[in-house]
mmCIF file of C-alpha atoms in Angstrom:
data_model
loop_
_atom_site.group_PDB
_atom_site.id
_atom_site.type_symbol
_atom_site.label_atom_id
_atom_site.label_comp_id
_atom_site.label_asym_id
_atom_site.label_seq_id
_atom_site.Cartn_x
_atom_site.Cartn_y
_atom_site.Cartn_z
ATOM 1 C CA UNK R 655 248.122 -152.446 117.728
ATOM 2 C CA UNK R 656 248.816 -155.770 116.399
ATOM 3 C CA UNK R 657 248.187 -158.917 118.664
ATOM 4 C CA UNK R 658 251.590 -159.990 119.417
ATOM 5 C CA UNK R 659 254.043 -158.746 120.791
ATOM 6 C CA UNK R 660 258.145 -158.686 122.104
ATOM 7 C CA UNK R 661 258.608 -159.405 125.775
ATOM 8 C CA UNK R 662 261.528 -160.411 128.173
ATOM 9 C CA UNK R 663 260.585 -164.199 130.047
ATOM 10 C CA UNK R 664 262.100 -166.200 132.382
ATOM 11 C CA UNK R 665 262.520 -169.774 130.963
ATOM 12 C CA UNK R 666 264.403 -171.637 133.206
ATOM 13 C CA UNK R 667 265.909 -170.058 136.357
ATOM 14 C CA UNK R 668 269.742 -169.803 136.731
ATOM 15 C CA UNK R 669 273.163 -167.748 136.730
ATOM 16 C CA UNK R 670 272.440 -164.231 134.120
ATOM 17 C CA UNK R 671 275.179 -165.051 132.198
ATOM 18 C CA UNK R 672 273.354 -168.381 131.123
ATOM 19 C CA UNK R 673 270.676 -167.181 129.719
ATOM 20 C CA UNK R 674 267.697 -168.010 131.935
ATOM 21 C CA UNK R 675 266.056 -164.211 130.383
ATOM 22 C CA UNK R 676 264.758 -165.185 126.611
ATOM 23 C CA UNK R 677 263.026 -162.935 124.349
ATOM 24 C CA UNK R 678 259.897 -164.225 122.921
ATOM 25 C CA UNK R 679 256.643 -163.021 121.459
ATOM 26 C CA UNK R 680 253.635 -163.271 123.202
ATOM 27 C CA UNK R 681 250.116 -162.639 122.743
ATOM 28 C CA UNK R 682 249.127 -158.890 123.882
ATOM 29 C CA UNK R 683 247.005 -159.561 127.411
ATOM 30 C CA UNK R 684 243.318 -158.673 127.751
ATOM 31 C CA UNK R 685 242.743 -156.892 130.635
ATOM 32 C CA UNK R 686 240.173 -158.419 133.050
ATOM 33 C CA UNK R 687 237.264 -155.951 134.402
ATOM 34 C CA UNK R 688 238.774 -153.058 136.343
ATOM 35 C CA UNK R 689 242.308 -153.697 134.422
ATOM 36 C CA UNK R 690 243.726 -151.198 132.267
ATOM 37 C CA UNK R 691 245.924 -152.077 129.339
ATOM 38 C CA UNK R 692 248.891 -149.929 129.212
ATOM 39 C CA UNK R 693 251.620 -149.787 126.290
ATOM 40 C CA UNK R 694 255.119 -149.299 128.140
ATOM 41 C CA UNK R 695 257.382 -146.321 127.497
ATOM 42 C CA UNK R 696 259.829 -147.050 129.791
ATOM 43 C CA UNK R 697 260.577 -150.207 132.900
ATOM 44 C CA UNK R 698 262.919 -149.656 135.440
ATOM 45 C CA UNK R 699 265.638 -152.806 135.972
ATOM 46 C CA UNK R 700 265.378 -154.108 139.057
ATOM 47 C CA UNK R 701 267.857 -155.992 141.828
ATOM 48 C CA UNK R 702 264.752 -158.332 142.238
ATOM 49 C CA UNK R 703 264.419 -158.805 138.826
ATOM 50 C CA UNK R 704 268.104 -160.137 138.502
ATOM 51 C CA UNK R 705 267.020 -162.329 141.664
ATOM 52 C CA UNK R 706 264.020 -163.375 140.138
ATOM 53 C CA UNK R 707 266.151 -164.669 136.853
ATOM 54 C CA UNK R 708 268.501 -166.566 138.802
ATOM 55 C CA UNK R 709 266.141 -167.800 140.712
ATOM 56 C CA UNK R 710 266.707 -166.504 144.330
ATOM 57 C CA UNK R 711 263.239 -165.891 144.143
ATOM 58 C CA UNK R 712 261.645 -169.170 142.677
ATOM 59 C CA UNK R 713 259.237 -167.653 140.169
ATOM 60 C CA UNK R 714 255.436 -168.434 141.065
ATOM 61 C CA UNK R 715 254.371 -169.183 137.054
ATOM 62 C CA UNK R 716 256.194 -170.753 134.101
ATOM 63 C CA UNK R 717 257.601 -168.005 131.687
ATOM 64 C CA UNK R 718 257.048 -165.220 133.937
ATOM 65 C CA UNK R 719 258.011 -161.735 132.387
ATOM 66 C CA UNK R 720 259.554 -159.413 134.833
ATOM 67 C CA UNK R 721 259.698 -156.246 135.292
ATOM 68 C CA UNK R 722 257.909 -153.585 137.629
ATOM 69 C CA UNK R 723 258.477 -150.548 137.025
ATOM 70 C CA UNK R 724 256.852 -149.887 134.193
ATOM 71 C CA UNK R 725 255.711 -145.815 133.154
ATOM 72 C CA UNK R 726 253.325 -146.095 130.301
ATOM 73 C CA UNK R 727 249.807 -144.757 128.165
ATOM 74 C CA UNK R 728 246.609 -146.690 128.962
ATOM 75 C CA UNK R 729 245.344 -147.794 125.828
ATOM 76 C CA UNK R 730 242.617 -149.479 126.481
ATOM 77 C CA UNK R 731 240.858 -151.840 129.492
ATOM 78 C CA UNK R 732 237.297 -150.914 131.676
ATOM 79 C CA UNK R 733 238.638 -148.987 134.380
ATOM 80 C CA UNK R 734 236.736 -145.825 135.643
ATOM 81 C CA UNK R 735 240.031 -144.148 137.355
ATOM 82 C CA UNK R 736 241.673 -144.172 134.319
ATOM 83 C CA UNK R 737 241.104 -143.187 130.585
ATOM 84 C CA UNK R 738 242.778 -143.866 127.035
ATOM 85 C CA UNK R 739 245.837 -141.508 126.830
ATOM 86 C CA UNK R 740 246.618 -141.497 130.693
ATOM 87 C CA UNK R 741 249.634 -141.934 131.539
ATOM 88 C CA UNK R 742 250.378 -144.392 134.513
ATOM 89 C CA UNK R 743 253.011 -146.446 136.868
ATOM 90 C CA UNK R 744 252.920 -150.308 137.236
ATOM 91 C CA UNK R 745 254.612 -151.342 140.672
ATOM 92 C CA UNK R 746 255.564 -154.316 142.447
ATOM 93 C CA UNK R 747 252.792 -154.152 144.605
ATOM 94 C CA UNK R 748 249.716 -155.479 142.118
ATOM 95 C CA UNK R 749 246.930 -156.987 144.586
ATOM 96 C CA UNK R 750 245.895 -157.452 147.987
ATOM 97 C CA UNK R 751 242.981 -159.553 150.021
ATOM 98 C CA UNK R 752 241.667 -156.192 151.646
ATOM 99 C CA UNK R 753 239.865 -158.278 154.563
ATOM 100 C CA UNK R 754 242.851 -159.998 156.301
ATOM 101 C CA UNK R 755 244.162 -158.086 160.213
ATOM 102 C CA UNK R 756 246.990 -156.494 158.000
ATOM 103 C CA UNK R 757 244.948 -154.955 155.572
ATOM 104 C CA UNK R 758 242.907 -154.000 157.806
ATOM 105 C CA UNK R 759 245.408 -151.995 159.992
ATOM 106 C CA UNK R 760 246.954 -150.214 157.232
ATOM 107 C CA UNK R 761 249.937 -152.890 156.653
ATOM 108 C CA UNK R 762 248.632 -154.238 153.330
ATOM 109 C CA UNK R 763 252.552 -155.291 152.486
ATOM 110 C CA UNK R 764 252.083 -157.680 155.096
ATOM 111 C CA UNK R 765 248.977 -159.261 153.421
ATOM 112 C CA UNK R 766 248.926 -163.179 153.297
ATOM 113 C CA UNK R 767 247.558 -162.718 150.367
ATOM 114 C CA UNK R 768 249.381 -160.437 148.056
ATOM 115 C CA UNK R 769 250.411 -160.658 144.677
ATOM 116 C CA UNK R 770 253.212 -158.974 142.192
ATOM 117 C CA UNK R 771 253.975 -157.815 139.565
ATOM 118 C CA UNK R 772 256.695 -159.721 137.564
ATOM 119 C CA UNK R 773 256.283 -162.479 139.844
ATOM 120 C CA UNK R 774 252.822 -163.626 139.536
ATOM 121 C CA UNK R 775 251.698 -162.030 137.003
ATOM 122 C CA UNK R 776 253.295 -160.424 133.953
ATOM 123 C CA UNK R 777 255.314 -157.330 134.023
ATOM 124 C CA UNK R 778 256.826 -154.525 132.185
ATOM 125 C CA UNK R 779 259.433 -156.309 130.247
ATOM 126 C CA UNK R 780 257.388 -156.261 127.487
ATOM 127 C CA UNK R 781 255.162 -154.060 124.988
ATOM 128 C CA UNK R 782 251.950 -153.767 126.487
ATOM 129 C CA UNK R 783 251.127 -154.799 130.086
ATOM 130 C CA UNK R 784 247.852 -154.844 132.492
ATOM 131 C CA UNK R 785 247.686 -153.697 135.984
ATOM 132 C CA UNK R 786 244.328 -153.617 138.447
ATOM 133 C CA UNK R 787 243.865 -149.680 138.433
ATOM 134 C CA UNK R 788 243.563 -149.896 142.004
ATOM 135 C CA UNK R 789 246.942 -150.364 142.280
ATOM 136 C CA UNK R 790 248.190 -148.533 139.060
ATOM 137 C CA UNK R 791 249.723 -144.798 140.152
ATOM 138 C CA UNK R 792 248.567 -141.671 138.314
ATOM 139 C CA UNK R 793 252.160 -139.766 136.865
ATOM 140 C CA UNK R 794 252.572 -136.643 135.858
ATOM 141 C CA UNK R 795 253.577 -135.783 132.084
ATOM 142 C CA UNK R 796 256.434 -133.122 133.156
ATOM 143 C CA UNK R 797 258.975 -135.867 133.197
ATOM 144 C CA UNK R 798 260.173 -138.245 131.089
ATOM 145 C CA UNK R 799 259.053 -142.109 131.565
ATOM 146 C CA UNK R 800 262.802 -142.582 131.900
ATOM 147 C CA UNK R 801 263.083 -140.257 134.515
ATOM 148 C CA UNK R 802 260.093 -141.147 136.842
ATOM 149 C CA UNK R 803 260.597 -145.544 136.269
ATOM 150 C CA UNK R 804 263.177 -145.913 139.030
ATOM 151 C CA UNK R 805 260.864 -144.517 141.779
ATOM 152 C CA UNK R 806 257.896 -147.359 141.189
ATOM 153 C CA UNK R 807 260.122 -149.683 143.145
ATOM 154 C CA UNK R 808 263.827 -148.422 143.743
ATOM 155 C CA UNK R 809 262.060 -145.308 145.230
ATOM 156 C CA UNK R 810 259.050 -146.824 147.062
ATOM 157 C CA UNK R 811 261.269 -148.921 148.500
ATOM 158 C CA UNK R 812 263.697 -146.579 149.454
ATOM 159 C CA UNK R 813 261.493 -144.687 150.745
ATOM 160 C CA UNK R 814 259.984 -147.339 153.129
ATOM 161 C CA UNK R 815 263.321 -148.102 154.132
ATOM 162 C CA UNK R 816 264.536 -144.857 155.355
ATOM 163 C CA UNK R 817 261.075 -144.766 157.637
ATOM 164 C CA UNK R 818 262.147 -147.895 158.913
ATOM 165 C CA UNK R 819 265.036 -146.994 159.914
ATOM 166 C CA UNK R 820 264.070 -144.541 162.493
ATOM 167 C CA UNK R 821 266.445 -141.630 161.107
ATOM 168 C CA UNK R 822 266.101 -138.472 163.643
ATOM 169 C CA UNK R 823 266.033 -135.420 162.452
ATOM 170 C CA UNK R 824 269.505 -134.306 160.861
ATOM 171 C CA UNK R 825 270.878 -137.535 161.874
ATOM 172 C CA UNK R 826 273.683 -139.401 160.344
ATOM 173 C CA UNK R 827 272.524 -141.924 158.234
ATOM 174 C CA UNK R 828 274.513 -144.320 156.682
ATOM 175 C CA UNK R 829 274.048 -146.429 153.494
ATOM 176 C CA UNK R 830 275.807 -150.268 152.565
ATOM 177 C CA UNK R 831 275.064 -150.575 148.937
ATOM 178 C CA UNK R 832 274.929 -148.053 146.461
ATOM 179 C CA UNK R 833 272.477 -148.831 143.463
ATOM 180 C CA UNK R 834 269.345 -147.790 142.250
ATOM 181 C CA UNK R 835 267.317 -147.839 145.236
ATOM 182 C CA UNK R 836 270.216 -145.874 147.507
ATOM 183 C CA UNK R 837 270.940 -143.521 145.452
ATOM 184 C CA UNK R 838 267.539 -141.983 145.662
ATOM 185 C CA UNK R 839 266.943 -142.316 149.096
ATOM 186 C CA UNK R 840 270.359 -141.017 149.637
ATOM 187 C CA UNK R 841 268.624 -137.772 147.695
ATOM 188 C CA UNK R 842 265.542 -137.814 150.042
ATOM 189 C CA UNK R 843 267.497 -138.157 153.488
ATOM 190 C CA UNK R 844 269.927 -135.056 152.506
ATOM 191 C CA UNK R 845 266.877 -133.192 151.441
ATOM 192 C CA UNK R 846 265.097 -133.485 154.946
ATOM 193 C CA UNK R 847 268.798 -132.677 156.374
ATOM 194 C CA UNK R 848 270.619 -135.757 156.727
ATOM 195 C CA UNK R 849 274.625 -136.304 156.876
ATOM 196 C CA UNK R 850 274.948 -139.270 154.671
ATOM 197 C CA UNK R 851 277.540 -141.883 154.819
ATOM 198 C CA UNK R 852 277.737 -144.325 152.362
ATOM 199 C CA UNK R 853 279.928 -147.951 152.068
ATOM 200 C CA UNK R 854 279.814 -149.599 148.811
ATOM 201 C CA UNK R 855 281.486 -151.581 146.201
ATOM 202 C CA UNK R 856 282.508 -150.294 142.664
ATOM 203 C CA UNK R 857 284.017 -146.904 141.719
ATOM 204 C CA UNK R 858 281.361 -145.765 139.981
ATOM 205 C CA UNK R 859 278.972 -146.035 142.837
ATOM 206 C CA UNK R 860 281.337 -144.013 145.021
ATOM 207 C CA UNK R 861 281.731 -141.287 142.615
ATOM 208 C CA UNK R 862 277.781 -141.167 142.394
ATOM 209 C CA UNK R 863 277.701 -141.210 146.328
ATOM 210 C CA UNK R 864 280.201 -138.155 146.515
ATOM 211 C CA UNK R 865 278.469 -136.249 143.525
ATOM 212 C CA UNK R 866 275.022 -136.732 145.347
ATOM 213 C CA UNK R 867 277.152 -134.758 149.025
ATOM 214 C CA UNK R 868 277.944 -137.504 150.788
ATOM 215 C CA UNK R 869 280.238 -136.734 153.955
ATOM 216 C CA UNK R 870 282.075 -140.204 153.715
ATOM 217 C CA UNK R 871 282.339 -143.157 151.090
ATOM 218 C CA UNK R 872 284.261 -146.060 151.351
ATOM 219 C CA UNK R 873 284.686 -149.698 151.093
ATOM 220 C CA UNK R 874 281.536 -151.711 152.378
ATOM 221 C CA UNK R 875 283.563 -153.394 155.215
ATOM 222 C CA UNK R 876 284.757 -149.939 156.043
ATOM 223 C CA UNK R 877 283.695 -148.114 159.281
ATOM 224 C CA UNK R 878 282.385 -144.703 159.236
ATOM 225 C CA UNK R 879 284.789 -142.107 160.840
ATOM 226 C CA UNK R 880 281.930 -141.279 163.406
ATOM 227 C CA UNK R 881 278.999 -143.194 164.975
ATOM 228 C CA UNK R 882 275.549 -143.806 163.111
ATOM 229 C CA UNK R 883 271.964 -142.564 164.245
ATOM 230 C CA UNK R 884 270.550 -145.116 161.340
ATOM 231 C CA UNK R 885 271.722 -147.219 158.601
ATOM 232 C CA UNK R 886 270.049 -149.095 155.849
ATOM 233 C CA UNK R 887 271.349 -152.214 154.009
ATOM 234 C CA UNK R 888 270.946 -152.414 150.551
ATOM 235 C CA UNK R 889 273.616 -154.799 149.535
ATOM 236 C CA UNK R 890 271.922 -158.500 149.140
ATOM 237 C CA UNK R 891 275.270 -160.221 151.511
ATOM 238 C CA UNK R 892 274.752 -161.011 154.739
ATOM 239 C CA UNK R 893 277.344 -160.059 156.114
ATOM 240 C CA UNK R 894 277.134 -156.530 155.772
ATOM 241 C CA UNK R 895 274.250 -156.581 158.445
ATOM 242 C CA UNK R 896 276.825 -156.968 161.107
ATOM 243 C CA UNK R 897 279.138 -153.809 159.519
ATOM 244 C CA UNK R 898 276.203 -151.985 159.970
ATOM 245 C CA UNK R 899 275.030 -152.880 163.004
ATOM 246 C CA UNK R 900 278.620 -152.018 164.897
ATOM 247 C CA UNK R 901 278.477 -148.803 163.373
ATOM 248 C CA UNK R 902 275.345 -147.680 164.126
ATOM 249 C CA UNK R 903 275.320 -145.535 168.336
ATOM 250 C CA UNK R 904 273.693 -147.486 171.414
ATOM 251 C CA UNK R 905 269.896 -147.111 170.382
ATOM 252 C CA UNK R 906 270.492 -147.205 166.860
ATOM 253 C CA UNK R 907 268.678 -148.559 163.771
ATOM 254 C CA UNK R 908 269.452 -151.127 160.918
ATOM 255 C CA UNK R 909 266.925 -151.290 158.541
ATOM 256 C CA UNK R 910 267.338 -154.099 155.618
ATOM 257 C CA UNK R 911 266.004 -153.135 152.646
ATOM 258 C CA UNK R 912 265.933 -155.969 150.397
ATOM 259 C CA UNK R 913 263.504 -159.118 149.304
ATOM 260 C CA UNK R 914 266.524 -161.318 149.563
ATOM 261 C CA UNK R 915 269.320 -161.537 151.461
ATOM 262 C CA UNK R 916 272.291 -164.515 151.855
ATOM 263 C CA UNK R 917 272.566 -165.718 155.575
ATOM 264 C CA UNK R 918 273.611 -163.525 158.041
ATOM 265 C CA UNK R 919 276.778 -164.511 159.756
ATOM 266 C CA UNK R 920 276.424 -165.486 163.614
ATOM 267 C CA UNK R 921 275.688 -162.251 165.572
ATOM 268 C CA UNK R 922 277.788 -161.340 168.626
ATOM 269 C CA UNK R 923 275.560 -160.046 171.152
ATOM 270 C CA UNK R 924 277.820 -157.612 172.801
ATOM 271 C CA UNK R 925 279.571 -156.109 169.532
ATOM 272 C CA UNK R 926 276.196 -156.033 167.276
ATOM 273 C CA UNK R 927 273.254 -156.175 169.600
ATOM 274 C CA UNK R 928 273.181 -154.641 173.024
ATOM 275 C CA UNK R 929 272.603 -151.062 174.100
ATOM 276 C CA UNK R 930 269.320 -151.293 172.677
ATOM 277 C CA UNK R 931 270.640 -151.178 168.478
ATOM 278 C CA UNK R 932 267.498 -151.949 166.700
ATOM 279 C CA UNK R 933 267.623 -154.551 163.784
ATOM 280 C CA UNK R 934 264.440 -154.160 161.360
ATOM 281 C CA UNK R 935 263.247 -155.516 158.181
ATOM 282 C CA UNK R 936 261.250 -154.223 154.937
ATOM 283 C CA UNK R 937 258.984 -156.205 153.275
ATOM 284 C CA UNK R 938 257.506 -154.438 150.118
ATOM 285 C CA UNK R 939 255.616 -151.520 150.321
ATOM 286 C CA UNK R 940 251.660 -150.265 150.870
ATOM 287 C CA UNK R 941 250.047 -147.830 147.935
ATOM 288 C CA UNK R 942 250.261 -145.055 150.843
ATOM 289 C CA UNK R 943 253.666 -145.352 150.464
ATOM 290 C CA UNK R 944 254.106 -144.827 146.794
ATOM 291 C CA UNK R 945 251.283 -141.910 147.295
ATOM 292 C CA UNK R 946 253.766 -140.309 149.835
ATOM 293 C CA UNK R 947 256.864 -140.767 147.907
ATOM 294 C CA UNK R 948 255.598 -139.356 144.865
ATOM 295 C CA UNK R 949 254.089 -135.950 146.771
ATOM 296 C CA UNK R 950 257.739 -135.767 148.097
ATOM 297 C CA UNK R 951 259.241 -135.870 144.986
ATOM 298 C CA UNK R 952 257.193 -133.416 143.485
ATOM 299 C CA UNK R 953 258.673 -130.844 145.859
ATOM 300 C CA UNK R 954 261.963 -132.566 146.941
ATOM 301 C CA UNK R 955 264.972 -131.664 144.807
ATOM 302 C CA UNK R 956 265.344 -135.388 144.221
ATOM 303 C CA UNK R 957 266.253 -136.988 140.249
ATOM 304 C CA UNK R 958 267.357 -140.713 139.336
ATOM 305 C CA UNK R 959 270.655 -140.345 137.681
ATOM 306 C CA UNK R 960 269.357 -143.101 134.882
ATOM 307 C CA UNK R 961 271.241 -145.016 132.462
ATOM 308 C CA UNK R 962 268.942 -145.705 129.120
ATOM 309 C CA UNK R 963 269.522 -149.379 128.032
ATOM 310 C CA UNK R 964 267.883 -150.407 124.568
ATOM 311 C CA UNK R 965 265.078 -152.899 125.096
ATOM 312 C CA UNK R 966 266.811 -155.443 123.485
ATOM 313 C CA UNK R 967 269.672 -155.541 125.621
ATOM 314 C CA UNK R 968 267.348 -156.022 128.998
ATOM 315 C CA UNK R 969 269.640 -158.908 129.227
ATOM 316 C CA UNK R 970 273.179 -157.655 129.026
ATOM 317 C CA UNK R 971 271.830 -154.759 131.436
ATOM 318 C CA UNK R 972 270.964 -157.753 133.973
ATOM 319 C CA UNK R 973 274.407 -158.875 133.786
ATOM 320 C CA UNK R 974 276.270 -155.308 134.381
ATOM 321 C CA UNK R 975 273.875 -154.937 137.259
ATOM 322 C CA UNK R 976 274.876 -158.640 138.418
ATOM 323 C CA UNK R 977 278.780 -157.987 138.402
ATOM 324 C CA UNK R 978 279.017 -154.049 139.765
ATOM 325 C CA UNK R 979 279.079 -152.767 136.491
ATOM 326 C CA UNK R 980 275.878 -150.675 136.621
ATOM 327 C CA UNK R 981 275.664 -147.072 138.328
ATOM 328 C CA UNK R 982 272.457 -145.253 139.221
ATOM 329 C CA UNK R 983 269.487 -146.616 137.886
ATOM 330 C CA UNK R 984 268.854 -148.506 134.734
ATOM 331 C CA UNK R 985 265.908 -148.341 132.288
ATOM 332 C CA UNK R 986 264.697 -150.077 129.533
ATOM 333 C CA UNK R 987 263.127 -148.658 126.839
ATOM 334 C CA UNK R 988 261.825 -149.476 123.276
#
């Protein structure tokens, strides 16, 4: 191991197809006491991280390298969880005050205090990477780093959603948006008995949503043929808040999924609100979570349909996610 290395950093914030993602070198990172240094196999692409480029979320340090998804060998570091050959995950979740009332009560996504990876610190987008082991997940080696990327953050996050969203048993759920994160919490809900119905842009996402058993797909501005029990948002646009929220029944539940959303259109009480619909949002995820998730899937007939992109082109992957042109999830890999 040399003591440079390739990553992906953000420059200067702004639209994907400007360039604001630059490959550099930078100097491998030494990991701090209870860090483990981990060489990556394999990062997931994230919405957030497209978000983070353009600068919908105004990164918190100059040059930031995204990326948080990250599957990959621990190579070196003084952690006791962990030893040399391991192989771990690297989430978005990456630190956490521990003393604050939401730590305290279990709701350490709510902490004050928390920190991220790819946002203020460095990510996966990049050769080697550290990670606190404390918040580092332990992966098994019967699947590929491809494979198991997508669920650090598309799947926690999905995950969280779908308990959010207050989905009864064998309930209709329905899903706006139809990426990385949907797609396997699509898998989950149908597993535990779900009818799913699923709105989304781009042919390619509504041939994955049929393939995957869905009972309806159309358009996102489309209304299911029959009334919700629960819906989740997943689309970024506002406006698909209120599509959701006049199809889901009296006593219904609209979860939103994502870190960042455009404004939301002015509600009409009557059409969106009343009879008791429920309007809820997610805001990252707690390492129970990610424990949870990753028992379920262990037993869950539940795979990311993945699409391999060549580290170099972390870029041009950005983009296809940016205009619609991206199915399933997408991973980087060297």
């Amino acid at each position: 191991m040399g003591d440079q290395m390739d990553v992906w950093a953000v420059e200067r914030p702004g639209p994907i197809d400007g360039g604001p993602l630059r490959r550099v070198r930078r100097t491998v990172p030494e990991p701090e006491p209870g860090e483990v240094l981990v060489k990556v196999e394999a990062c997931g692409i994230c919405r957030t991280d497209l978000h983070l480029c353009e600068g919908d979320l105004e990164p918190r340090r100059p040059g930031v390298v995204p990326g948080h998804q990250a599957v990959g060998l621990v190579v070196g570091g003084g952690a006791e969880r962990f030893a040399a050959g391991d192989r771990v995950g690297i989430a978005w979740l990456r630190g956490t005050c521990g003393v604050c009332e939401f730590c305290r009560a279990g709701s350490e996504n709510l902490c004050p205090r928390s920190s991220y990876t790819g946002w203020d610190a460095d990510g996966g987008f990049a050769e080697y990477a550290v990670v606190p082991q404390d918040y580092a997940y332990a992966l098994p080696t019967d699947r590929s780093a491809v494979e198991l990327a997508p669920f650090l953050c598309a799947g926690i996050i999905g995950y969280r959603s779908l308990l959010r969203a207050n989905l009864p048993p064998g309930g209709r759920l329905g899903i706006y948006g139809f990426g990385s994160s949907a797609h396997l919490t699509a898998q989950l809900a149908t597993a535990q008995g779900a009818e799913l119905f699923v709105m989304t842009r781009g042919e390619r996402n509504r041939e994955l949503a049929r393939s995957l058993g869905a009972a309806y797909v159309g358009e996102t501005a489309d209304r299911p043929p029959v009334p919700l029990d629960s819906a989740i948002v997943f689309a970024p646009a506002g406006e698909v808040v209120l599509y959701a929220l006049e199809a889901v029944r009296p006593g219904g539940t609209v979860s939103v999924a994502g870190i960042h959303l455009s404004d939301i259109p002015v509600l009409n009480y009557e059409r969106h609100l009343f009879r008791e619909r429920d309007l809820r949002s997610v805001t990252s995820n707690t390492r129970r979570d990610g424990e949870e998730l990753f028992r379920l899937v262990e037993r869950l007939p539940v795979s990311a349909h993945t699409t391999v992109v060549p580290f170099e082109e972390v870029d041009r992957a950005l983009s296809d996610l940016a205009h619609g042109r991206a199915a399933g999830s997408l991973v980087a890999v060297r």
